[in-house]
């Protein structure tokens, strides 16, 4: 908490929440009166500036580190004893206050942009700066004869987009630095894409929201207000994430001003089009400039970092002739303020140094997921993040001229060139995810020519066909599940069929969510909207099947028929699709100072997992811990404990449950770089390094702290005295 408040080491705290703290006991008493999630002013001084008091905001957090622990030195035993009952007998901290929507008096207030807004290219009769949901610009009355000058148009767009932009500050606790994340704090621009009465959604890049376990702070450009957010969705391949917030936590003035951005996902941007790059500075001021798209189909190939972490794959980005520098993110809009893309921040390692740069992500990539999650949350039910169906192979773009030199038949070169004369490329397998079905079927260097009999030339083609295949498979599985659990298979199948058809359609007949017809999204182009419809259908049917079966997709995954070119031959293969969770890592176990988790996708993308037990991966270790003293470092897998296999975290916890404090355990580990197994011995220390974990609740996307080996709490004699 103090680190998040930027309170340095060796600082002297003089007051908390307006109350002086002359000693540790008084500080603990005041802290105990603050509920979880409270924000209290903190006053302190440092030795270098001891005559000057400084102020900070303390975010009270008992989620990541648990309740405050008071340690007492026992000189006779030569040890320290912890207790959470300090001061002794003090009442427990109060429960956080829940602010109800009815308390704000806005439960019936009109929300012009209460839902995801999709613009259409044919809406040319509306006034500039006015959305399809009657958003009136503040200068509309000053326009003479309906003609608006460029300066007035720019000011109106500033005011319109200010209500949609958010500054996102991320702070990752020291005990939750998972998935190889390379920093503890991030900051960037976000975009409000959904503003409902129950929940709001903010779109942000994954170089800002890198992992799920983190503290999110949202500063709105519409009104000076800051609230906490919650990570709701992390796309495993693309550089975007979705963060939710509670509108009831906003002041009434802010709730009246915050609006969802109007998106125009189709048709995608093309080279030569003029766009506006818009974003917020750290002072919440809007910056914008007009730029021209120089390349709308630039394929990314980001190399793996020294410590494996998330990196965007299968991504085509937008390049501009002018921007605001390498670290300024935002969004891309047209002249009417409709969002055409997200201006994302990317990070990669170059010679072991971090290098950041920005590029645009097409709105068609993230819009289906925004719409899917918004519709789920709008129903007011617990909505787990949607799973993502993927091809467990990394593809890269190769020019057709280069592919011909590798032996690609001339008829395929001509066919792909005629199909996509702009890109003139073929997709080639760069690597496969370790221990996946694709790794057994596909080889590095294979050229992907067609999927399900349809030629593909770009990443969008691949994802569209995968979405359609997953939607069909899930629909079939849902119907089969209903038939197996009901004696009225025919009628229930008809109902499921009609529901899936309504979900995959254009929403004209969907009235179950209570959204008025004027606020329903409208696909702009029937041909390209098929991709979004397939994503929505897959997500909706997936949620239905998860509720009925109580587990993911079941044991059987959908498969696809691929046509590839390998070593002078055109082959037909069948590949089973993979599934990635929409929140990434869901468990972090801390044992003897080592942070354990399942190997995340960034590790599995390297193409290696040890044979046998490969489900307990060390992502971090802490200084001074038993893991540090005995060499149990990161990038290792723990395969055995005292000769017992540990294929997953549950089996590992069961294996160490019988080991007491001070006992030695024998561990068989395997390193990621050397890929060689070794055996080491570690002496457990449960006094100062107990076993505990952070676990994600998928329905609410909140993290819980679970204690497996509790502290040996004792009460020191002098603590009980008055």
XYZ file of C-alpha atoms in Angstrom:
722
model
C 0.000 0.000 0.000
C 2.802 2.406 0.844
C 4.610 1.624 -2.382
C 1.490 2.334 -4.409
C 1.206 5.678 -2.592
C 4.856 6.432 -3.560
C 5.929 6.653 0.078
C 9.703 5.997 0.051
C 11.656 3.809 2.420
C 12.795 5.329 5.721
C 9.899 7.799 5.661
C 8.287 8.849 8.947
C 4.475 8.770 8.872
C 3.055 11.619 10.925
C -0.693 11.368 10.202
C -3.240 9.021 8.633
C -6.776 9.961 7.646
C -6.382 13.320 9.373
C -5.304 11.804 12.706
C -1.759 12.176 14.128
C 0.219 8.940 14.445
C 2.962 9.555 17.024
C 3.648 5.822 17.477
C 3.078 2.458 15.830
C 0.137 1.564 18.043
C -1.776 4.709 17.072
C -1.059 4.112 13.397
C -2.344 0.539 13.658
C -5.471 1.737 15.467
C -6.309 4.268 12.755
C -5.529 1.787 9.985
C -7.835 -0.786 11.532
C -10.774 1.618 11.283
C -10.420 1.887 7.493
C -12.286 -0.677 5.361
C -10.839 -2.448 2.363
C -10.838 -0.191 -0.679
C -10.876 3.058 1.315
C -8.713 5.982 0.249
C -7.232 7.964 3.114
C -4.843 10.960 3.131
C -1.388 10.176 4.476
C 1.159 12.679 5.791
C 4.854 11.867 6.072
C 8.347 13.332 5.974
C 11.734 12.103 4.814
C 15.176 12.591 6.317
C 16.473 14.561 3.342
C 13.528 16.979 3.638
C 12.686 16.616 7.310
C 11.380 20.183 7.624
C 8.786 19.686 4.917
C 5.677 17.540 5.231
C 4.502 15.583 2.209
C 1.082 14.151 1.406
C -0.145 11.049 -0.392
C -3.313 8.986 -0.807
C -3.227 5.565 0.846
C -5.328 2.902 -0.916
C -6.285 0.462 1.821
C -5.821 -3.021 0.404
C -6.280 -6.312 2.235
C -6.720 -8.381 -0.909
C -3.133 -9.037 -1.990
C -1.181 -9.012 1.262
C -3.902 -9.901 3.756
C -4.485 -8.098 7.074
C -1.623 -6.147 8.678
C 0.658 -8.412 10.701
C 2.444 -7.205 13.834
C 5.731 -8.986 14.595
C 7.202 -9.223 18.090
C 10.806 -10.153 18.776
C 11.354 -12.941 21.305
C 14.922 -12.596 22.561
C 14.728 -15.780 24.593
C 13.676 -17.933 21.631
C 15.634 -15.944 19.056
C 12.599 -15.590 16.793
C 9.806 -13.233 15.811
C 6.152 -14.010 16.528
C 3.329 -12.571 14.362
C -0.178 -11.496 15.295
C -3.016 -9.795 13.459
C -4.819 -8.795 16.674
C -3.110 -5.464 17.150
C -3.968 -3.399 19.072
C -5.287 -6.284 21.196
C -9.061 -6.415 21.473
C -9.682 -3.735 18.851
C -12.790 -4.252 16.695
C -12.208 -5.760 13.228
C -12.031 -3.453 10.194
C -15.451 -2.394 8.884
C -16.865 -3.881 5.730
C -16.524 -1.694 2.621
C -19.611 0.369 1.928
C -21.547 -0.686 -1.164
C -22.880 2.272 -3.079
C -26.215 1.376 -4.609
C -27.432 2.757 -7.888
C -30.676 3.932 -6.298
C -28.731 6.119 -3.881
C -27.523 8.358 -6.683
C -31.001 9.268 -7.892
C -30.039 8.382 -11.456
C -31.660 4.991 -11.782
C -34.125 6.374 -14.323
C -31.805 8.904 -15.898
C -31.542 8.821 -19.648
C -28.389 7.234 -21.038
C -27.997 8.266 -24.691
C -24.895 6.122 -25.010
C -25.832 3.452 -22.512
C -24.794 0.650 -24.843
C -22.092 -0.115 -27.365
C -22.610 2.209 -30.301
C -21.828 1.229 -33.846
C -21.865 3.847 -36.550
C -22.677 3.174 -40.182
C -20.844 4.590 -43.176
C -24.164 5.782 -44.651
C -25.022 8.184 -41.801
C -23.954 11.281 -43.690
C -27.054 13.343 -42.984
C -26.264 13.749 -39.272
C -24.518 16.866 -38.095
C -20.768 16.697 -37.579
C -19.953 16.017 -33.937
C -23.364 14.399 -33.278
C -23.644 10.641 -32.833
C -26.525 8.448 -33.887
C -27.905 8.588 -30.345
C -28.553 12.354 -30.236
C -25.349 13.518 -28.577
C -25.586 17.284 -28.989
C -22.326 19.204 -29.223
C -21.995 22.210 -26.896
C -21.494 24.622 -29.788
C -24.356 23.480 -31.949
C -26.345 26.689 -31.419
C -23.480 28.850 -32.689
C -23.297 27.203 -36.120
C -24.727 29.402 -38.854
C -26.567 27.777 -41.753
C -25.339 24.326 -40.680
C -21.739 25.075 -41.670
C -19.066 24.494 -39.046
C -15.556 25.850 -39.350
C -12.552 23.581 -38.910
C -11.720 25.141 -35.550
C -15.233 24.721 -34.232
C -15.340 21.162 -35.524
C -12.067 20.396 -33.748
C -13.341 21.891 -30.475
C -16.557 19.891 -30.686
C -14.654 16.678 -31.321
C -12.415 17.474 -28.367
C -15.421 17.807 -26.093
C -17.129 14.736 -27.559
C -14.079 12.484 -27.226
C -13.112 13.849 -23.825
C -16.244 12.200 -22.440
C -15.039 8.837 -23.800
C -11.348 8.932 -22.861
C -9.845 7.618 -19.632
C -6.385 7.578 -18.129
C -5.570 4.079 -16.866
C -2.970 3.601 -14.130
C -1.919 0.052 -13.267
C -0.076 -1.059 -10.150
C 0.839 -4.730 -9.823
C 1.460 -6.014 -6.271
C 4.835 -7.556 -5.603
C 3.154 -10.887 -4.839
C 1.238 -10.906 -8.147
C 3.951 -10.281 -10.759
C 2.851 -13.188 -12.920
C 3.323 -14.262 -16.533
C 6.777 -12.688 -16.839
C 5.497 -9.103 -16.604
C 8.466 -6.740 -16.850
C 7.319 -3.866 -14.611
C 5.181 -3.137 -11.563
C 3.412 -0.036 -12.871
C 1.972 0.986 -16.218
C -0.023 3.943 -17.522
C -1.873 4.608 -20.753
C -5.024 5.806 -22.455
C -8.304 3.926 -22.311
C -11.567 4.296 -24.183
C -15.058 3.915 -22.680
C -16.781 1.484 -25.033
C -19.773 0.610 -22.867
C -21.559 2.792 -20.318
C -24.474 0.938 -18.766
C -26.302 1.448 -15.486
C -24.815 -1.650 -13.858
C -21.316 -1.638 -15.298
C -19.035 0.216 -17.678
C -16.242 -1.106 -19.892
C -12.952 0.551 -20.809
C -10.829 -0.635 -23.724
C -7.063 -0.451 -23.231
C -3.934 -2.033 -24.731
C -2.111 -4.920 -23.077
C 1.082 -2.942 -22.642
C -0.927 -1.047 -20.019
C -3.013 -3.914 -18.600
C -0.466 -6.701 -18.893
C -1.829 -9.258 -16.392
C -5.045 -9.928 -14.518
C -3.940 -9.575 -10.855
C -3.425 -5.824 -10.535
C -4.873 -2.627 -9.109
C -6.603 -0.480 -11.736
C -7.183 3.242 -11.274
C -9.336 5.106 -13.807
C -9.204 8.902 -14.249
C -12.029 10.120 -16.462
C -11.609 12.953 -18.908
C -15.309 13.844 -18.790
C -15.213 14.929 -15.139
C -12.480 15.098 -12.463
C -13.147 11.728 -10.849
C -11.015 8.677 -10.034
C -12.342 5.212 -9.255
C -10.998 1.681 -9.197
C -11.509 -0.750 -12.049
C -11.375 -4.502 -12.530
C -9.765 -6.488 -15.321
C -12.471 -8.369 -17.192
C -10.843 -9.729 -20.331
C -7.312 -10.228 -21.670
C -7.081 -11.345 -25.270
C -4.382 -14.040 -25.492
C -3.213 -13.025 -28.979
C -4.118 -9.394 -29.623
C -2.974 -6.254 -27.882
C -6.166 -5.224 -26.102
C -7.892 -5.785 -22.772
C -11.214 -4.808 -21.212
C -11.544 -3.228 -17.756
C -14.876 -2.784 -15.971
C -15.909 -0.126 -13.490
C -18.914 0.506 -11.258
C -20.887 3.571 -12.448
C -22.387 3.911 -8.955
C -18.923 4.798 -7.642
C -18.831 7.901 -9.857
C -20.233 11.245 -8.727
C -23.596 12.114 -10.289
C -21.971 14.824 -12.419
C -19.461 12.363 -13.839
C -22.115 9.738 -14.556
C -24.086 12.283 -16.539
C -21.067 13.176 -18.691
C -19.315 9.852 -19.282
C -20.419 8.316 -22.563
C -19.479 5.298 -24.622
C -17.550 5.949 -27.801
C -19.245 5.327 -31.117
C -17.340 2.674 -33.055
C -17.163 2.115 -36.783
C -15.486 -1.293 -37.187
C -16.487 -1.798 -40.812
C -15.195 -1.162 -43.380
C -11.610 -1.230 -42.028
C -9.215 1.619 -42.621
C -7.274 1.666 -45.863
C -4.045 3.248 -46.988
C -4.425 6.930 -47.783
C -7.418 7.586 -45.516
C -7.338 10.569 -43.165
C -7.842 9.908 -39.442
C -7.609 11.826 -36.193
C -5.231 10.591 -33.516
C -6.774 11.542 -30.158
C -5.607 10.922 -26.604
C -5.383 12.330 -23.091
C -2.253 13.753 -21.531
C -1.368 13.140 -17.896
C -3.079 16.454 -17.147
C -6.344 15.144 -18.657
C -6.099 17.437 -21.652
C -7.141 16.248 -25.086
C -4.446 16.135 -27.755
C -5.328 15.408 -31.350
C -3.864 15.714 -34.781
C -4.878 14.767 -38.283
C -2.782 12.023 -39.861
C -2.837 9.857 -42.951
C -2.741 6.080 -42.964
C 0.465 4.982 -44.670
C -0.003 1.241 -44.109
C -3.175 -0.431 -42.847
C -1.961 -4.037 -43.125
C 1.476 -4.037 -41.488
C 2.064 -7.542 -40.099
C 3.835 -7.668 -36.731
C 6.520 -10.124 -35.719
C 7.574 -9.399 -32.140
C 10.443 -11.610 -30.921
C 10.269 -13.459 -27.622
C 11.684 -11.683 -24.585
C 14.440 -13.072 -22.380
C 11.790 -13.831 -19.749
C 8.721 -15.176 -21.611
C 5.704 -12.876 -21.462
C 2.721 -11.814 -23.528
C 3.406 -10.589 -27.040
C 0.936 -9.767 -29.758
C 0.790 -12.368 -32.538
C -1.341 -12.684 -35.666
C -1.683 -8.910 -35.627
C -1.945 -6.435 -38.478
C -1.528 -2.829 -37.359
C -2.060 0.638 -38.760
C 0.883 2.937 -39.461
C 0.515 6.725 -39.662
C 2.657 9.407 -41.224
C 2.572 11.495 -38.021
C 1.896 10.694 -34.380
C 2.711 11.976 -30.885
C 5.774 9.868 -30.167
C 6.613 6.361 -29.073
C 4.691 6.326 -25.780
C 1.489 8.314 -26.429
C -1.492 6.007 -26.870
C -5.087 6.885 -27.687
C -7.610 6.132 -30.421
C -8.116 6.727 -34.131
C -11.335 8.418 -35.220
C -12.854 9.796 -38.383
C -13.940 13.405 -38.882
C -17.166 12.720 -36.963
C -15.524 11.224 -33.888
C -16.348 7.595 -34.664
C -13.626 5.231 -33.473
C -11.896 3.398 -36.318
C -9.129 1.851 -34.242
C -7.200 1.828 -30.978
C -3.781 3.502 -30.951
C -1.926 0.916 -28.857
C 1.392 0.844 -27.079
C 3.661 -2.112 -27.825
C 6.787 -3.298 -26.042
C 9.601 -5.556 -27.148
C 13.114 -6.429 -26.045
C 15.970 -5.248 -28.248
C 19.416 -6.314 -27.003
C 17.956 -6.931 -23.531
C 16.540 -3.395 -23.374
C 12.872 -2.457 -23.450
C 11.696 -0.530 -26.480
C 8.182 0.877 -26.752
C 6.347 2.119 -29.811
C 2.756 2.729 -30.891
C 0.602 1.475 -33.742
C -3.101 1.238 -34.545
C -5.328 -1.793 -34.005
C -8.367 -2.092 -36.280
C -11.731 -1.742 -34.536
C -12.950 -4.923 -36.227
C -10.468 -6.890 -34.081
C -11.788 -5.859 -30.669
C -15.401 -4.895 -31.401
C -16.854 -8.475 -31.318
C -15.355 -9.064 -27.868
C -16.537 -5.705 -26.560
C -20.073 -6.417 -27.733
C -20.042 -9.950 -26.367
C -18.845 -9.007 -22.875
C -21.136 -5.961 -22.736
C -24.208 -8.039 -23.535
C -23.289 -10.594 -20.862
C -22.722 -7.971 -18.170
C -25.840 -6.049 -19.140
C -27.963 -9.044 -18.168
C -26.940 -8.555 -14.551
C -25.728 -12.140 -14.100
C -22.293 -13.430 -13.149
C -20.384 -13.505 -16.403
C -17.065 -15.318 -16.631
C -14.621 -14.016 -19.255
C -15.223 -15.613 -22.650
C -12.736 -18.222 -23.774
C -10.886 -17.720 -27.057
C -10.547 -20.432 -29.673
C -7.108 -20.307 -31.294
C -4.870 -22.162 -33.686
C -1.977 -23.340 -31.518
C 0.603 -22.199 -34.035
C 2.222 -18.836 -34.625
C 1.958 -17.666 -38.220
C 4.050 -15.110 -40.064
C 3.516 -13.363 -43.383
C 5.832 -14.214 -46.298
C 5.802 -12.475 -49.670
C 4.554 -14.626 -52.510
C 7.759 -13.922 -54.415
C 9.753 -15.434 -51.532
C 7.310 -18.318 -51.185
C 7.804 -19.156 -54.863
C 11.535 -19.500 -54.208
C 10.706 -22.011 -51.470
C 8.871 -24.075 -54.072
C 5.251 -22.971 -53.671
C 3.410 -24.147 -56.820
C 2.726 -21.467 -59.407
C -1.011 -22.132 -59.397
C -1.181 -21.316 -55.686
C 0.947 -18.205 -56.159
C -1.447 -16.986 -58.842
C -4.534 -17.924 -56.842
C -3.421 -16.137 -53.672
C -2.250 -13.116 -55.644
C -5.640 -12.748 -57.306
C -7.427 -13.267 -54.003
C -5.513 -10.501 -52.185
C -3.656 -8.205 -54.612
C -2.861 -5.722 -51.837
C -0.945 -7.981 -49.446
C 0.499 -10.524 -51.921
C 1.546 -12.834 -49.137
C 1.146 -16.328 -47.771
C 1.069 -17.354 -44.116
C 3.850 -19.599 -42.863
C 4.097 -21.528 -39.574
C 6.753 -19.914 -37.402
C 6.334 -22.143 -34.334
C 3.766 -24.243 -32.471
C 2.552 -24.212 -28.886
C 4.249 -26.925 -26.860
C 2.365 -30.206 -26.333
C -0.560 -29.065 -28.462
C -2.205 -31.044 -31.225
C -0.920 -28.509 -33.753
C 2.674 -29.275 -32.706
C 2.134 -32.905 -33.712
C 0.659 -32.075 -37.104
C 2.294 -28.829 -38.235
C 6.000 -28.146 -38.727
C 7.910 -24.890 -38.749
C 8.065 -23.646 -42.314
C 4.727 -25.092 -43.414
C 2.780 -22.671 -45.596
C -0.908 -22.348 -44.801
C -2.881 -22.205 -48.049
C -6.491 -22.876 -47.072
C -8.712 -23.636 -44.076
C -11.891 -25.686 -44.475
C -11.368 -25.519 -48.228
C -11.241 -21.695 -48.327
C -7.954 -19.950 -49.254
C -6.470 -17.620 -46.625
C -3.998 -14.789 -47.099
C -4.121 -12.811 -43.845
C -4.650 -13.221 -40.125
C -8.212 -11.908 -40.316
C -9.129 -14.765 -42.648
C -7.714 -17.292 -40.196
C -9.535 -15.863 -37.186
C -12.827 -15.547 -39.044
C -12.783 -19.199 -40.086
C -11.737 -20.313 -36.598
C -14.639 -18.344 -35.091
C -17.125 -19.885 -37.493
C -15.831 -23.394 -36.780
C -15.937 -22.843 -33.013
C -19.467 -21.434 -33.207
C -20.716 -24.470 -35.119
C -18.972 -26.886 -32.755
C -20.314 -25.200 -29.637
C -23.818 -25.050 -31.071
C -23.668 -28.747 -31.830
C -22.321 -29.480 -28.347
C -25.047 -27.420 -26.703
C -27.743 -29.257 -28.626
C -26.181 -32.615 -27.759
C -25.990 -31.669 -24.081
C -29.648 -30.676 -24.024
C -30.636 -33.880 -25.790
C -28.648 -35.982 -23.331
C -30.126 -34.285 -20.259
C -33.701 -33.964 -21.405
C -36.274 -36.369 -22.717
C -37.684 -33.667 -25.000
C -34.720 -33.426 -27.280
C -36.667 -32.224 -30.299
C -38.346 -29.246 -28.717
C -35.279 -28.188 -26.749
C -33.095 -28.526 -29.825
C -35.440 -26.300 -31.744
C -35.269 -23.735 -28.977
C -31.484 -23.813 -28.926
C -31.357 -23.591 -32.672
C -33.576 -20.528 -32.729
C -31.569 -18.936 -29.928
C -28.270 -19.499 -31.695
C -29.683 -18.155 -34.924
C -30.893 -15.041 -33.164
C -27.494 -14.584 -31.542
C -25.624 -14.987 -34.787
C -27.957 -12.668 -36.675
C -28.166 -8.927 -36.866
C -30.055 -8.502 -33.594
C -33.313 -7.266 -35.140
C -35.297 -9.944 -33.304
C -33.352 -9.926 -30.029
C -35.558 -8.487 -27.299
C -34.402 -10.497 -24.293
C -31.822 -7.971 -23.132
C -34.239 -5.056 -22.884
C -32.246 -2.853 -25.252
C -34.460 -0.508 -27.298
C -34.264 -1.020 -31.061
C -32.701 2.413 -31.562
C -29.747 1.455 -29.349
C -28.959 -1.943 -30.816
C -25.725 -2.233 -32.788
C -26.093 -2.385 -36.521
C -23.556 -4.264 -38.657
C -22.305 -1.860 -41.279
C -21.395 -4.317 -43.989
C -23.015 -7.752 -44.258
C -19.971 -9.426 -45.794
C -17.417 -8.524 -43.141
C -19.916 -8.549 -40.299
C -19.939 -12.346 -40.514
C -16.733 -12.407 -38.472
C -18.302 -10.435 -35.642
C -21.469 -12.496 -35.768
C -19.460 -15.695 -35.503
C -17.563 -14.364 -32.488
C -20.787 -13.323 -30.786
C -22.444 -16.638 -31.503
C -19.434 -18.532 -30.200
C -19.363 -16.519 -27.001
C -23.098 -16.740 -26.309
C -23.267 -20.452 -26.961
C -20.118 -21.023 -24.957
C -21.686 -19.344 -21.936
C -24.782 -21.534 -22.320
C -22.757 -24.707 -22.523
C -20.572 -23.733 -19.561
C -23.648 -23.286 -17.385
C -25.084 -26.645 -18.432
C -21.918 -28.691 -18.235
C -20.213 -26.815 -15.389
C -16.864 -26.889 -17.161
C -15.275 -25.112 -20.132
C -15.955 -26.619 -23.519
C -15.965 -30.164 -22.333
C -13.268 -32.651 -23.259
C -13.587 -32.465 -27.015
C -12.299 -29.488 -28.946
C -13.359 -28.532 -32.490
C -10.975 -29.303 -35.331
C -10.269 -27.745 -38.713
C -9.212 -29.058 -42.091
C -6.031 -27.299 -43.284
C -4.329 -27.282 -46.657
C -0.583 -26.718 -46.298
C 2.529 -26.777 -48.450
C 5.481 -28.744 -47.081
C 8.690 -29.893 -48.777
C 7.358 -29.705 -52.321
C 3.964 -31.241 -51.571
C 0.501 -29.840 -50.931
C -0.995 -31.743 -48.004
C -4.347 -31.877 -46.240
C -4.208 -32.183 -42.433
C -6.692 -32.044 -39.560
C -5.774 -29.820 -36.592
C -7.629 -29.623 -33.282
C -8.125 -26.036 -32.146
C -6.864 -24.846 -28.794
C -8.660 -22.851 -26.134
C -7.245 -19.976 -24.111
C -8.909 -18.499 -21.059
C -10.037 -14.895 -21.274
C -8.219 -13.965 -18.048
C -4.965 -15.839 -18.473
C -3.413 -17.173 -15.279
C -6.005 -17.855 -12.578
C -3.873 -19.196 -9.680
C -0.648 -18.032 -8.018
C 0.759 -20.242 -5.254
C 3.472 -18.858 -2.955
C 5.599 -21.572 -1.392
C 8.858 -20.930 0.481
C 9.336 -17.646 -1.377
C 8.762 -19.088 -4.870
C 5.766 -17.986 -6.937
C 4.234 -20.997 -8.689
C 1.708 -21.024 -11.503
C 0.684 -23.027 -14.545
C 2.914 -22.263 -17.557
C 1.312 -19.335 -19.366
C 1.010 -19.060 -23.128
C 4.179 -17.000 -23.462
C 6.141 -19.995 -22.123
C 4.290 -22.580 -24.170
C 4.820 -20.538 -27.351
C 8.553 -21.276 -27.086
C 7.757 -24.851 -28.063
C 9.085 -26.699 -25.003
C 7.454 -28.275 -21.975
C 9.227 -30.995 -19.972
C 7.949 -34.500 -20.406
C 5.687 -35.753 -17.672
C 4.792 -33.218 -14.999
C 4.865 -29.710 -16.491
C 2.099 -27.863 -14.647
C 4.080 -26.224 -11.806
C 6.121 -23.345 -13.217
C 8.177 -20.880 -11.160
C 7.626 -17.353 -12.429
C 9.292 -15.401 -9.565
C 11.222 -15.791 -6.328
C 11.803 -13.465 -3.365
C 15.116 -12.379 -1.861
C 15.993 -13.920 1.475
C 13.520 -16.773 1.072
C 14.313 -20.511 1.144
C 13.872 -20.508 -2.638
C 16.641 -17.898 -2.855
C 18.969 -19.659 -0.429
C 18.662 -23.084 -2.060
C 18.627 -22.023 -5.716
C 14.965 -22.546 -6.594
C 14.852 -19.742 -9.148
C 12.440 -18.642 -11.864
C 12.074 -20.371 -15.247
C 12.043 -23.795 -13.576
C 9.381 -26.476 -13.454
C 8.909 -28.511 -10.270
C 8.245 -32.050 -11.470
C 8.555 -34.056 -8.260
C 8.455 -33.515 -4.492
C 10.112 -36.297 -2.496
C 9.658 -38.628 -5.470
C 5.955 -37.801 -5.954
C 4.968 -36.415 -9.360
C 3.406 -32.935 -9.366
C 1.616 -32.492 -12.718
C -0.426 -29.522 -11.449
C -0.717 -27.104 -8.554
C -3.218 -29.210 -6.615
C -0.945 -32.242 -6.642
C 1.976 -30.057 -5.570
C 0.040 -28.648 -2.612
C -0.970 -32.164 -1.620
C 2.663 -33.320 -1.814
C 3.988 -30.537 0.453
C 1.023 -30.560 2.850
C 2.652 -33.225 5.033
C 5.989 -31.395 5.248
C 6.406 -29.342 8.402
C 8.407 -26.286 9.301
C 12.143 -26.950 9.220
C 11.911 -30.197 7.252
C 13.956 -30.854 4.113
C 12.252 -31.701 0.836
C 13.822 -33.151 -2.303
C 12.736 -31.452 -5.531
C 13.173 -32.556 -9.117
C 13.202 -29.485 -11.349
C 13.754 -28.723 -15.023
C 15.078 -25.431 -16.406
C 13.557 -23.692 -19.410
C 16.856 -22.805 -21.105
C 18.929 -25.935 -20.499
C 15.881 -28.289 -20.658
C 17.835 -30.616 -18.354
C 16.405 -32.018 -15.097
C 18.207 -31.726 -11.788
C 17.558 -32.490 -8.129
C 17.973 -30.077 -5.223
C 17.118 -30.038 -1.532
C 15.290 -27.217 0.230
C 14.657 -26.609 3.923
C 11.119 -25.335 4.476
C 10.483 -22.233 6.549
C 6.798 -21.858 7.335
C 7.430 -19.373 10.134
C 8.329 -16.504 7.805
C 7.386 -17.976 4.416
C 4.032 -19.759 4.802
C 2.187 -21.367 1.916
C -0.689 -19.362 0.449
C -2.205 -18.567 -2.910
C -4.122 -16.006 -4.930
C -7.078 -17.501 -6.784
C -9.303 -15.879 -9.382
C -13.084 -16.067 -9.103
C -14.073 -16.352 -12.799
C -17.649 -15.163 -12.233
C -16.715 -11.845 -10.641
C -13.093 -11.539 -11.891
C -11.919 -10.831 -8.341
C -8.895 -12.351 -6.622
C -9.017 -14.066 -3.224
C -6.187 -14.816 -0.847
C -6.227 -18.368 0.546
C -3.927 -19.452 3.365
C -2.718 -23.064 3.226
C -0.221 -23.013 6.101
C -1.306 -20.273 8.522
C 1.097 -18.123 10.461
C 2.025 -19.560 13.888
C 0.266 -16.642 15.572
C 1.174 -16.022 19.175
C 0.329 -13.256 21.605
C 3.294 -11.604 23.268
C 2.877 -11.001 27.008
C 3.258 -7.228 26.849
C 0.563 -6.929 24.165
C -2.152 -8.082 26.558
C -1.371 -5.448 29.132
C -3.095 -2.106 29.099
